[in-house]
Short mmCIF file of C-alpha atoms in Angstrom, two decimals:
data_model
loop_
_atom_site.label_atom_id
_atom_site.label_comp_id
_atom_site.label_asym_id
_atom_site.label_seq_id
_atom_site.Cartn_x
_atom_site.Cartn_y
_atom_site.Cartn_z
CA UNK A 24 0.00 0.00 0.00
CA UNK A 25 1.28 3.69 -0.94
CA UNK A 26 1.34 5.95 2.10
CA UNK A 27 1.61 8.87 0.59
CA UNK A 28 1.71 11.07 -2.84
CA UNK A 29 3.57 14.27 -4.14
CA UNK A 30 -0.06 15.86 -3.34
CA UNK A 31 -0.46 16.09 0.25
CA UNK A 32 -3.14 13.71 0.39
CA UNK A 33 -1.93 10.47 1.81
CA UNK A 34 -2.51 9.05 4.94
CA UNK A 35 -0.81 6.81 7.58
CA UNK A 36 -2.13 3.49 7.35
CA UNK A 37 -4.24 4.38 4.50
CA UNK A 38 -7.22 6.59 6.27
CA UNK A 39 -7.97 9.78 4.29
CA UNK A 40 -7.27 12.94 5.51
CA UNK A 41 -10.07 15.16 7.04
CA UNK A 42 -10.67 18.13 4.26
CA UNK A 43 -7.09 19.91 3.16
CA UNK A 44 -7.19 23.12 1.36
CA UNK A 45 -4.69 24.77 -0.51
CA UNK A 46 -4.35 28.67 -0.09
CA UNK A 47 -2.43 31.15 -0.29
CA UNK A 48 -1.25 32.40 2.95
CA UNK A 49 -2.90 35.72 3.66
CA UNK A 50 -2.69 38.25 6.94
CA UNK A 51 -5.72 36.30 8.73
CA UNK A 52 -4.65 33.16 8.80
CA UNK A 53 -0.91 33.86 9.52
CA UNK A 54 -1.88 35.61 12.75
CA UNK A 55 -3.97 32.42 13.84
CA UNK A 56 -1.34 30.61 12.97
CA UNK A 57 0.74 28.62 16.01
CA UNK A 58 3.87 27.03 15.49
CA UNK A 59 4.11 23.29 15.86
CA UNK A 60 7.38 22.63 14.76
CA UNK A 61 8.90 25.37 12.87
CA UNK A 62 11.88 23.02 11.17
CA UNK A 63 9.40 20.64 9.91
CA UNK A 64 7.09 23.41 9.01
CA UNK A 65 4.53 22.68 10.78
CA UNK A 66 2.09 25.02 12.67
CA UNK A 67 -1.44 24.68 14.27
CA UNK A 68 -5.05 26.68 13.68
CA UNK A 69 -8.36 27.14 15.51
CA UNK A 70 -10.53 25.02 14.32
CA UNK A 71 -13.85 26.61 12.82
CA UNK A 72 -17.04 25.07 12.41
CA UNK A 73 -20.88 25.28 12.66
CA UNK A 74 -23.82 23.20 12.50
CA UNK A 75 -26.47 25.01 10.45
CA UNK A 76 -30.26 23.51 10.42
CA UNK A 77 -32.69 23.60 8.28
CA UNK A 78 -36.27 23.16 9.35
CA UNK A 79 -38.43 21.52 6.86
CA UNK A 80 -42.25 22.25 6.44
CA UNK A 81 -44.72 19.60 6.24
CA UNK A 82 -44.38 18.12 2.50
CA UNK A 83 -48.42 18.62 1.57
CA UNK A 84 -47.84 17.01 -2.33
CA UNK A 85 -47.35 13.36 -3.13
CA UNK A 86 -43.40 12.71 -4.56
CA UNK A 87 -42.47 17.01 -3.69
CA UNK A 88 -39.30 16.56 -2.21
CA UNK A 89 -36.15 19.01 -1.18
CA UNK A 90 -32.66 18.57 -2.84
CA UNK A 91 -29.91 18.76 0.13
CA UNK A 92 -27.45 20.12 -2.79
CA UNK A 93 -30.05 22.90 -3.53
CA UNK A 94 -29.77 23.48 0.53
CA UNK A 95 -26.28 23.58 0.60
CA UNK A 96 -26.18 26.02 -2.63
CA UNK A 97 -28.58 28.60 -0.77
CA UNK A 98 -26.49 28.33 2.62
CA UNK A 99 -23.36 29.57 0.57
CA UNK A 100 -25.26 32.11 -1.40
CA UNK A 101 -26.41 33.36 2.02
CA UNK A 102 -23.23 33.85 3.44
CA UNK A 103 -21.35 35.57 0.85
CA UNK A 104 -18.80 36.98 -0.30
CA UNK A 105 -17.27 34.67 2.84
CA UNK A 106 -16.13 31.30 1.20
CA UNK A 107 -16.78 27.81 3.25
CA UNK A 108 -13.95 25.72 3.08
CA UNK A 109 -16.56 22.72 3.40
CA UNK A 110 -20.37 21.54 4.43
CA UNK A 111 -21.34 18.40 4.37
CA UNK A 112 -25.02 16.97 5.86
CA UNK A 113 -25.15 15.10 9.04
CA UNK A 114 -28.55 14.33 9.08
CA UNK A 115 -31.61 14.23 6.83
CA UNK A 116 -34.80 13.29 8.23
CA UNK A 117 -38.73 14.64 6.56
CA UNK A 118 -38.35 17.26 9.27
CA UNK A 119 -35.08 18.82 9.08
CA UNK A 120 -31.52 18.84 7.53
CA UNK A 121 -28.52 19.56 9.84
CA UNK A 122 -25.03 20.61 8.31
CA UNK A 123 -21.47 21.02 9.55
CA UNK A 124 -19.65 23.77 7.62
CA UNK A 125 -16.27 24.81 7.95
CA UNK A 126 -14.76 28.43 7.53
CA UNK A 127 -11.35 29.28 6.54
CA UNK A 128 -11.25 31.41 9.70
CA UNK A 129 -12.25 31.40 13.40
CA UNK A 130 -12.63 35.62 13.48
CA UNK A 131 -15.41 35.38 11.03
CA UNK A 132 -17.23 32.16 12.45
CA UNK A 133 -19.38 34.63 15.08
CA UNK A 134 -20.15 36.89 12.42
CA UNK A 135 -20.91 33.98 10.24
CA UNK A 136 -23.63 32.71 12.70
CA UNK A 137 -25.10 35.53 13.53
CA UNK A 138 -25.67 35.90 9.88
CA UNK A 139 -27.22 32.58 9.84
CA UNK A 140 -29.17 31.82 12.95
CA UNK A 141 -32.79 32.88 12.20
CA UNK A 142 -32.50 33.25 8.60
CA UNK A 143 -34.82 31.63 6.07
CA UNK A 144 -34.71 30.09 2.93
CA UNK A 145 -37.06 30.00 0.03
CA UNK A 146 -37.13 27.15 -1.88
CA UNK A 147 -39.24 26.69 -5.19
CA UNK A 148 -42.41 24.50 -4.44
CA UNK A 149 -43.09 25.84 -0.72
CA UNK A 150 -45.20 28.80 0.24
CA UNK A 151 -43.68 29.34 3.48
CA UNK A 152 -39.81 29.81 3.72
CA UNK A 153 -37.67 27.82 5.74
CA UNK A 154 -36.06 28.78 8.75
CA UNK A 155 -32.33 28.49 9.45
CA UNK A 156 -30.75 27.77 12.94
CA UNK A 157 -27.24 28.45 13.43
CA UNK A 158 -24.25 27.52 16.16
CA UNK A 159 -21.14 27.02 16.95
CA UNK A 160 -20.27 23.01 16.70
CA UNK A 161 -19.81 21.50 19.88
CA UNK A 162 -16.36 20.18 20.39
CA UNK A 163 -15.77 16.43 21.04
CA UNK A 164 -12.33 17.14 22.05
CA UNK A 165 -11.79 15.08 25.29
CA UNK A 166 -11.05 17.35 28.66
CA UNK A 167 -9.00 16.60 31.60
CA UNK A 168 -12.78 15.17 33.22
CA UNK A 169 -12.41 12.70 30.61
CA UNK A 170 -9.23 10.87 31.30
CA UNK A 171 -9.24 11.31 34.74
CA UNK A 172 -12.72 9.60 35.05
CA UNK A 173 -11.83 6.74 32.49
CA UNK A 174 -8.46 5.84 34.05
CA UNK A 175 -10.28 5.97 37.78
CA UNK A 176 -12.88 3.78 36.15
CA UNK A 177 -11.17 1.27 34.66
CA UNK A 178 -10.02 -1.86 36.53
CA UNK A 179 -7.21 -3.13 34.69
CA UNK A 180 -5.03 0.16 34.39
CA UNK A 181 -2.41 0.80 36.86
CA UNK A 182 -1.02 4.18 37.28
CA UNK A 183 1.97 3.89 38.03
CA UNK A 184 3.20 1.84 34.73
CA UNK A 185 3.26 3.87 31.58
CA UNK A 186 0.54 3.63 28.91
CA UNK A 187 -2.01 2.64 31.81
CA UNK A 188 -2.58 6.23 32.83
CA UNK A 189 -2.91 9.90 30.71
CA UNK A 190 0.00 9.99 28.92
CA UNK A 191 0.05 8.77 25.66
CA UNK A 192 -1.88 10.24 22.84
CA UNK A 193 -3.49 8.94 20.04
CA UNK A 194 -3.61 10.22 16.59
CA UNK A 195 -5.50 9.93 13.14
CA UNK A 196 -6.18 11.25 9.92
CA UNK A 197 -2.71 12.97 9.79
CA UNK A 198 -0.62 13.46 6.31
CA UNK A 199 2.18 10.50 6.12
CA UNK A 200 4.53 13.00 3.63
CA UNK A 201 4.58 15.35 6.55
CA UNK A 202 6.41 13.50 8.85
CA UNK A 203 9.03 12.12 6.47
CA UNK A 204 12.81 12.53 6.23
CA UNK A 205 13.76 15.36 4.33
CA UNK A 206 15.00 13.69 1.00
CA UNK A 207 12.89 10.23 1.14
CA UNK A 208 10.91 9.00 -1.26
CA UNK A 209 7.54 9.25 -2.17
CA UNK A 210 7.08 5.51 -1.13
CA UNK A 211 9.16 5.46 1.87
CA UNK A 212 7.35 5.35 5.36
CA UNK A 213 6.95 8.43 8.04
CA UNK A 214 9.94 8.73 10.44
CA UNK A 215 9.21 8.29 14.00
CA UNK A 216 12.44 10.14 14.89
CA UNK A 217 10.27 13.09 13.43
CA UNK A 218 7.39 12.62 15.00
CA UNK A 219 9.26 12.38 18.46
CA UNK A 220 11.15 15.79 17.48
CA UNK A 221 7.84 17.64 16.21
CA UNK A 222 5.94 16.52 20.43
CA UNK A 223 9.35 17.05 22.60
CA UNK A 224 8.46 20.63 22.81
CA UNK A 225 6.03 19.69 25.31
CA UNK A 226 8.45 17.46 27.45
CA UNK A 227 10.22 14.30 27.33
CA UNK A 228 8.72 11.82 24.94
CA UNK A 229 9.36 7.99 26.03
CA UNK A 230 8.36 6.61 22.92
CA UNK A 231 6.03 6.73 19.82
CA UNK A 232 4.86 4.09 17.61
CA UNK A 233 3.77 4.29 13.58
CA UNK A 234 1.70 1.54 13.51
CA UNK A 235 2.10 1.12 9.45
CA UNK A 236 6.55 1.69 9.65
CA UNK A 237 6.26 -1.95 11.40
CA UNK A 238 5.94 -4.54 8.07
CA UNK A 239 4.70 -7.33 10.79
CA UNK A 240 1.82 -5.11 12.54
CA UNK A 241 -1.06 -5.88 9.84
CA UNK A 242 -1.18 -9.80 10.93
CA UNK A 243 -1.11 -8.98 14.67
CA UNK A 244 -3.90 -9.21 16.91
CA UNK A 245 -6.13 -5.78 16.83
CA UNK A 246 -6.16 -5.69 19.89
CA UNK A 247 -2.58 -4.66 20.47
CA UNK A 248 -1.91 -4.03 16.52
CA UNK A 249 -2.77 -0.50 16.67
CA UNK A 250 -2.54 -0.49 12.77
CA UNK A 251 -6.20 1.39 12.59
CA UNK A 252 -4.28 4.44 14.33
CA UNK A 253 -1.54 6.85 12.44
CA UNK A 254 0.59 6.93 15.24
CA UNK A 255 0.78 6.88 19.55
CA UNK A 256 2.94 9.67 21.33
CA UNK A 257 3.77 9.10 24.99
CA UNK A 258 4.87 11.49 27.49
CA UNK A 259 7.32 10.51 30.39
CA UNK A 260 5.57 13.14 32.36
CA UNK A 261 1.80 13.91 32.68
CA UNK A 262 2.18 17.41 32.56
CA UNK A 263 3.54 17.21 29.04
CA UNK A 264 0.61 15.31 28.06
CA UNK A 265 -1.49 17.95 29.23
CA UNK A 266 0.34 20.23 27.06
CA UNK A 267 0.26 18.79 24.33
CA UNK A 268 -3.63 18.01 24.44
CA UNK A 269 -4.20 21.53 25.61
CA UNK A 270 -2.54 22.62 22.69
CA UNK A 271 -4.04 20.15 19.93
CA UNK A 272 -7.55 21.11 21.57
CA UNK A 273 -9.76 21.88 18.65
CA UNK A 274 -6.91 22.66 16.39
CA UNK A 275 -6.08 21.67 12.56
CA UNK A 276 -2.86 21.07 11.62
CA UNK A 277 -1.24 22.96 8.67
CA UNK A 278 1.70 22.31 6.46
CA UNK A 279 4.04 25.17 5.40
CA UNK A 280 5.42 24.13 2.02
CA UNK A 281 8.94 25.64 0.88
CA UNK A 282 7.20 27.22 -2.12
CA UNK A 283 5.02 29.78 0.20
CA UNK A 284 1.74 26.83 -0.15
CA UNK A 285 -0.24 26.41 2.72
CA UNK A 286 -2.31 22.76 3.35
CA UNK A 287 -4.60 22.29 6.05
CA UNK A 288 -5.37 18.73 7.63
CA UNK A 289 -8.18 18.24 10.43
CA UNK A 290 -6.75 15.74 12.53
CA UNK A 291 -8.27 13.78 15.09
CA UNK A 292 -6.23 13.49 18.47
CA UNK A 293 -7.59 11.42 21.33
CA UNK A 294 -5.97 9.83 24.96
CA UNK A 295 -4.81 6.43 24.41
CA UNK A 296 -7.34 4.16 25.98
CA UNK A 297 -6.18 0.75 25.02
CA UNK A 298 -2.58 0.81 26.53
CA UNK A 299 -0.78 0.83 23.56
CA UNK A 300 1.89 1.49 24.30
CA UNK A 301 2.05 -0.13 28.41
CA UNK A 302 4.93 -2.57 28.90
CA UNK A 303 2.58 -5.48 28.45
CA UNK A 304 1.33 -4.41 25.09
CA UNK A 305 4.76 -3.43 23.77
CA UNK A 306 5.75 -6.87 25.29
CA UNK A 307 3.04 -8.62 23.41
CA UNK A 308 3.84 -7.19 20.29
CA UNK A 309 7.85 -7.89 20.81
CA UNK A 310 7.26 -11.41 21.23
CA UNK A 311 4.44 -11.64 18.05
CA UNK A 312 6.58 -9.76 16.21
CA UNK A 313 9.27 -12.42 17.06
CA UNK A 314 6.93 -15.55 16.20
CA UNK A 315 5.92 -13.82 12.88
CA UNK A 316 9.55 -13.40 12.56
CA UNK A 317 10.21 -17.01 13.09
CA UNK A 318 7.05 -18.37 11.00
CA UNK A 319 8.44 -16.22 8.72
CA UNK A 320 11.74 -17.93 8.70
CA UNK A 321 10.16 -21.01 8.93
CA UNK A 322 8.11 -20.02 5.70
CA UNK A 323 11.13 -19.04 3.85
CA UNK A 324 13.15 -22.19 4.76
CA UNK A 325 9.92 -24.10 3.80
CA UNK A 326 9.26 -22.19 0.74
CA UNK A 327 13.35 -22.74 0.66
CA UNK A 328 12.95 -26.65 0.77
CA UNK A 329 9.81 -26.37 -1.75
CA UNK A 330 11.68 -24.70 -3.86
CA UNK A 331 14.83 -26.97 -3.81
CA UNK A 332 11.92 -30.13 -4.40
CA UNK A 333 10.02 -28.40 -6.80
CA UNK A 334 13.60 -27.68 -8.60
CA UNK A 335 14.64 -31.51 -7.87
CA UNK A 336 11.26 -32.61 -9.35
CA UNK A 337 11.53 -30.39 -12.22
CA UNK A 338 15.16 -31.24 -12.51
CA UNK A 339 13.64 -35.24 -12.74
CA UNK A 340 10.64 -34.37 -14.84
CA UNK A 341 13.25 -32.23 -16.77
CA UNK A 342 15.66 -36.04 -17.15
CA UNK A 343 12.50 -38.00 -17.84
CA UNK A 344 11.29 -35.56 -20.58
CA UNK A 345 15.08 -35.60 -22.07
CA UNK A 346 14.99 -39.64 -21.97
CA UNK A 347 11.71 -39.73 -23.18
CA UNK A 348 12.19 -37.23 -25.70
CA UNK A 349 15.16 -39.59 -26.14
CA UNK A 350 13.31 -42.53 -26.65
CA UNK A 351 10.77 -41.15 -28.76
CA UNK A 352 13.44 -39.40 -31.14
CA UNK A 353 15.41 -42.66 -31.27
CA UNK A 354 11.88 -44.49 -32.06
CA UNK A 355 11.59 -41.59 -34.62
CA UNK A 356 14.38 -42.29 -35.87
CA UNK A 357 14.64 -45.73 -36.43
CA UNK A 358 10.73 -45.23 -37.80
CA UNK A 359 12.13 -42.45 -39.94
CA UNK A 360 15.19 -44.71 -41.18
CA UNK A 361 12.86 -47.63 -41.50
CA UNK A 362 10.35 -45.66 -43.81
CA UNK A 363 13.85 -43.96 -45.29
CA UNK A 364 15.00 -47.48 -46.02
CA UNK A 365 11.59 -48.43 -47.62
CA UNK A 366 10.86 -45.31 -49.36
CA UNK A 367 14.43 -45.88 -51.17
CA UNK A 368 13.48 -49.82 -51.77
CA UNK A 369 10.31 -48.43 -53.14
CA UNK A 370 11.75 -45.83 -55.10
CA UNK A 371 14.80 -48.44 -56.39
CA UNK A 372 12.03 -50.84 -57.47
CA UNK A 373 10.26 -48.06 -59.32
CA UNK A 374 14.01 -46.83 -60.75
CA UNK A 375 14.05 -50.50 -62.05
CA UNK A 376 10.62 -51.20 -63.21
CA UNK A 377 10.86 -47.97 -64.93
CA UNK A 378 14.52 -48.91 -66.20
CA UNK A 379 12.72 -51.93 -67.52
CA UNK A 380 9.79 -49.96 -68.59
CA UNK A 381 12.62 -47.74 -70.51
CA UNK A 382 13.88 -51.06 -71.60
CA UNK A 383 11.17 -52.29 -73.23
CA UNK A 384 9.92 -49.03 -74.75
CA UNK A 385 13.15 -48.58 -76.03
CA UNK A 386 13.38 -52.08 -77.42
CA UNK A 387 9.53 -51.50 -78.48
CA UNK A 388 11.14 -48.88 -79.90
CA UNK A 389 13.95 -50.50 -81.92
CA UNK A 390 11.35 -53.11 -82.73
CA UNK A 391 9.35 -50.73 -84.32
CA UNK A 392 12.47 -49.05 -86.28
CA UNK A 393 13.71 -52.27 -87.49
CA UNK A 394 10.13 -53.24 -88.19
CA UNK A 395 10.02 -50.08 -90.24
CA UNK A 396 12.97 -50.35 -92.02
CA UNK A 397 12.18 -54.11 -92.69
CA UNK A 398 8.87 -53.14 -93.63
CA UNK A 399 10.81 -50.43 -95.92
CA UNK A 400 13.00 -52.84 -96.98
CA UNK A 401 9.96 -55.08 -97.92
CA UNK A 402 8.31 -52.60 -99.83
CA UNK A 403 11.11 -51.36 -101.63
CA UNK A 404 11.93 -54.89 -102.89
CA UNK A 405 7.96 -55.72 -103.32
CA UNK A 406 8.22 -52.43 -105.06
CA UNK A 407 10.75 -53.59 -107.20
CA UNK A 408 9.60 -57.03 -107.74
CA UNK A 409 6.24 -55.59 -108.25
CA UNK A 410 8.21 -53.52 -111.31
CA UNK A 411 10.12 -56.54 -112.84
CA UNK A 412 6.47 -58.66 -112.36
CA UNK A 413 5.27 -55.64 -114.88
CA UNK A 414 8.16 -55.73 -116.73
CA UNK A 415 7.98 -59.50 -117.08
CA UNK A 416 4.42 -59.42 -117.39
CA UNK A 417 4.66 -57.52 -120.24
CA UNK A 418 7.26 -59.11 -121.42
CA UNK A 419 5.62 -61.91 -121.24
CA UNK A 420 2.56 -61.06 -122.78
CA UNK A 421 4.50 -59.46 -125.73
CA UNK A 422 5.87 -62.56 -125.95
CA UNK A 423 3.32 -64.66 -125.82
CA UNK A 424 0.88 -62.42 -127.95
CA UNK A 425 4.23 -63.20 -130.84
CA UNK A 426 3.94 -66.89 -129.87
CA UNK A 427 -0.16 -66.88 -130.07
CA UNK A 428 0.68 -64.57 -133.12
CA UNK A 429 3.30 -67.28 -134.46
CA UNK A 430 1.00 -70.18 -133.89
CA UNK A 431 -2.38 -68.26 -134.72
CA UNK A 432 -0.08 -67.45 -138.38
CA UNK A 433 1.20 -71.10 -138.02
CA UNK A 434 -1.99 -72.43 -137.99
CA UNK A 435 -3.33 -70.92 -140.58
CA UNK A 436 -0.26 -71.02 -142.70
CA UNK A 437 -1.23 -74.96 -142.01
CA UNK A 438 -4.86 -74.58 -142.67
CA UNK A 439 -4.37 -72.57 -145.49
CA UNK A 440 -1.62 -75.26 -146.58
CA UNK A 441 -4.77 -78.04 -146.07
CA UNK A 442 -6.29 -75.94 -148.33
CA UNK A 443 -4.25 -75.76 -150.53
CA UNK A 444 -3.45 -79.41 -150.22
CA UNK A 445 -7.40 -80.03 -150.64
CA UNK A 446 -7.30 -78.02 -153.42
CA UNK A 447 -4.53 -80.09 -154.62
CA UNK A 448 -5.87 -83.16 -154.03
CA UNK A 449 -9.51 -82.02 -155.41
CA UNK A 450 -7.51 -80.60 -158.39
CA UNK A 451 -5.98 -84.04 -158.69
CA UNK A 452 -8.79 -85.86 -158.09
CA UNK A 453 -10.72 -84.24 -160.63
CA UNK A 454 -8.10 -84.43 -162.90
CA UNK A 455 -8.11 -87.89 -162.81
CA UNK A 456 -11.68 -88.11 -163.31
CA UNK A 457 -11.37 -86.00 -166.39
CA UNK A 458 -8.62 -88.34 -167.52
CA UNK A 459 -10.57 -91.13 -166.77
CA UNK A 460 -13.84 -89.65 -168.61
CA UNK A 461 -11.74 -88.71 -171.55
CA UNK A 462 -10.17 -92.50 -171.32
CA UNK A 463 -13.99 -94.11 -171.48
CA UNK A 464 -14.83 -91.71 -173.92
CA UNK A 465 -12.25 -93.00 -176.41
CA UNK A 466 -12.76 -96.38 -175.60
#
């Protein structure tokens, strides 16, 4: 958790500040300013606030209703040109509206009132105008009555041991950045040395506790924690207690920047009524703080040893994934060889049925050129037997078309020689019968 910012606005132990106002510093508020602790800049004002109320009339119209804001508006119109450094309601019932307002200055808070008490409001939607009551709010600032009766009261303080009687007080709401070493950071933690220094002008201090500077106080009990409180301040003496409440009595604190800024905190200071800071408390919290410190140990040797296993276990689970991974790359591998080693018999015994597919297209191939050339070869000579057939075929028919022509002539040089023979022969024949007529004819 951040304590504080470059602002002005963080708290001790993380509880916001009461209202804190920036100004600049005029004549007014410099002369009602008291000095605290001038080195730290620090200084202390009156405190100035009223309670203003509002009577409300009886609300005649179903769902009319009065806006508090509208309220608060009017109350500031009414006292102006004087500013409020706040207002804020404290209670809203159907009958009335009480606020607590704050002035920048306790000189004008009489004038303020008196301005205020009997005056009356009107507010759109009501005939009759409301009536104001102001006053001066009453302090809650514990007196001297107070301690003294709750210390004579109470049955398990002892007087006459520190923290069980008046002498430590308690305070809230106060600015962690104001209390630091000059030079820290804005994350570093108030400085108790400081806070002693800024309450030893009322007397020895015996000690002081900042809840929130001890890392170990948020898992203590709350009983003797203390972490809901900015810080404790206790007195050796119980005159400086008084003097230091007399002087914090309905005060706010205010900050002195180097740059000429003023900020104003309202702080709440009390009397230490759980013995914080008694010998028995502070005891309590020694030894707690001690067994947190040891469970602490113990947690960081544990967390120590969990470590070391959980390294040791990741170291193993680290081995067994390397020898796994191992085993499964070498199983890769032997699967990748395998399908390698087939992939490569596959691919050899397509190399050689191709090679023999090659093969036998080339030889296909050759078959088909020698075919073609014998085929070439074939027709050439069937060409050229085809050409001497025609050449002896006509040859042949020449010649035998002479032979027929020889034998047709032939024959009828024969035929015509039969003739000529019958002829002959007829000639001769009737030659002899002409002889022989003429012979019978002379005989």
């Amino acid at each position: 958790m951040r304590w504080a910012n470059k602002s002005g606005k963080g708290m001790l132990g993380g509880f916001c500040t009461g209202w804190i106002h920036e100004e600049n510093a005029s004549t007014s508020m410099a002369d009602e300013l008291e000095p605290l602790c001038i080195p730290v800049g620090l200084y202390v004002k009156p405190s100035a606030k009223m309670t203003v109320t509002v009577s409300l009339p009886p609300l005649k119209q179903p769902g009319q209703s009065i806006s508090n804001w509208d309220l608060m508006e009017k109350i500031k119109k009414a006292v102006n040109p004087i500013e409020l450094s706040s207002i804020r309601v404290m209670t809203s019932t159907i009958e009335l509206v009480r606020f607590e307002a704050e002035l920048p200055s306790r000189k004008i808070l009489a004038k303020v009132i008196k301005a205020l008490d009997g005056f009356t409001l009107k507010v759109m939607g009501f005939f009759e105008p409301l009536k104001v009551r102001a006053a001066e709010t009453k302090s809650d600032f514990p007196t001297r009555h107070d301690w003294d009766e709750f210390f004579r009261n109470s049955d398990n303080m002892n007087e006459l041991e520190p923290g069980e009687r008046p002498d430590t007080i308690y305070l809230a709401k106060m600015p962690s950045n104001w209390f630091k070493e000059c030079g820290s950071t804005a994350d570093s933690m108030p400085s108790e040395r400081i806070l002693q220094n800024v309450f030893e002008r009322f007397g020895t201090v015996r000690c002081v506790d900042i809840p929130i500077c001890d890392p170990y106080r948020k898992k203590m009990s709350a009983k003797i924690s203390g972490v809901r409180t900015t810080g404790y301040v206790q007195f050796v003496e119980y005159i400086s207690f008084v003097r230091a409440m007399d002087f914090l009595r309905n005060k706010k604190l205010v900050k002195k920047m180097p740059d000429g800024r003023i900020f104003e905190a309202s702080i709440k200071v009390d009397f230490d009524k759980n013995r914080h800071l008694s010998d028995e408390n502070i005891h309590k919290r020694y030894v707690e703080r001690e067994r947190l410190k040891e469970l602490e140990k113990q947690k960081i040797s544990e967390e120590y040893r969990k470590r070391e296993k959980e390294d040791e276990n990741k170291m193993n689970a680290e081995k067994e994934h390397v020898d796994h991974r191992s085993q499964k790359e070498g199983k890769h591998r032997r699967k990748r060889n395998q399908e390698e080693r087939l992939k490569k018999e596959r691919l050899n015994e397509m190399i050689v049925k191709e090679e023999r597919k090659l093969l036998i297209a080339q030889r296909k191939l050759e078959s088909r050129r020698l075919l073609s050339a014998l085929f070439w070869r074939i027709e050439a000579n069937l060409r050229e037997k085809n050409s001497r057939l025609e050449m002896s075929s006509r040859d042949l028919e020449e010649n035998l078309q002479a032979e027929l022509e020889t034998k047709l002539r032939q024959a009828l040089l024969r035929e015509q020689e039969q003739r000529l023979r019958k002829r002959i022969e007829a000639k001769m024949m009737l030659s002899k019968l002409h002889a022989n007529k003429s012979e019978d004819k002379e005989d």
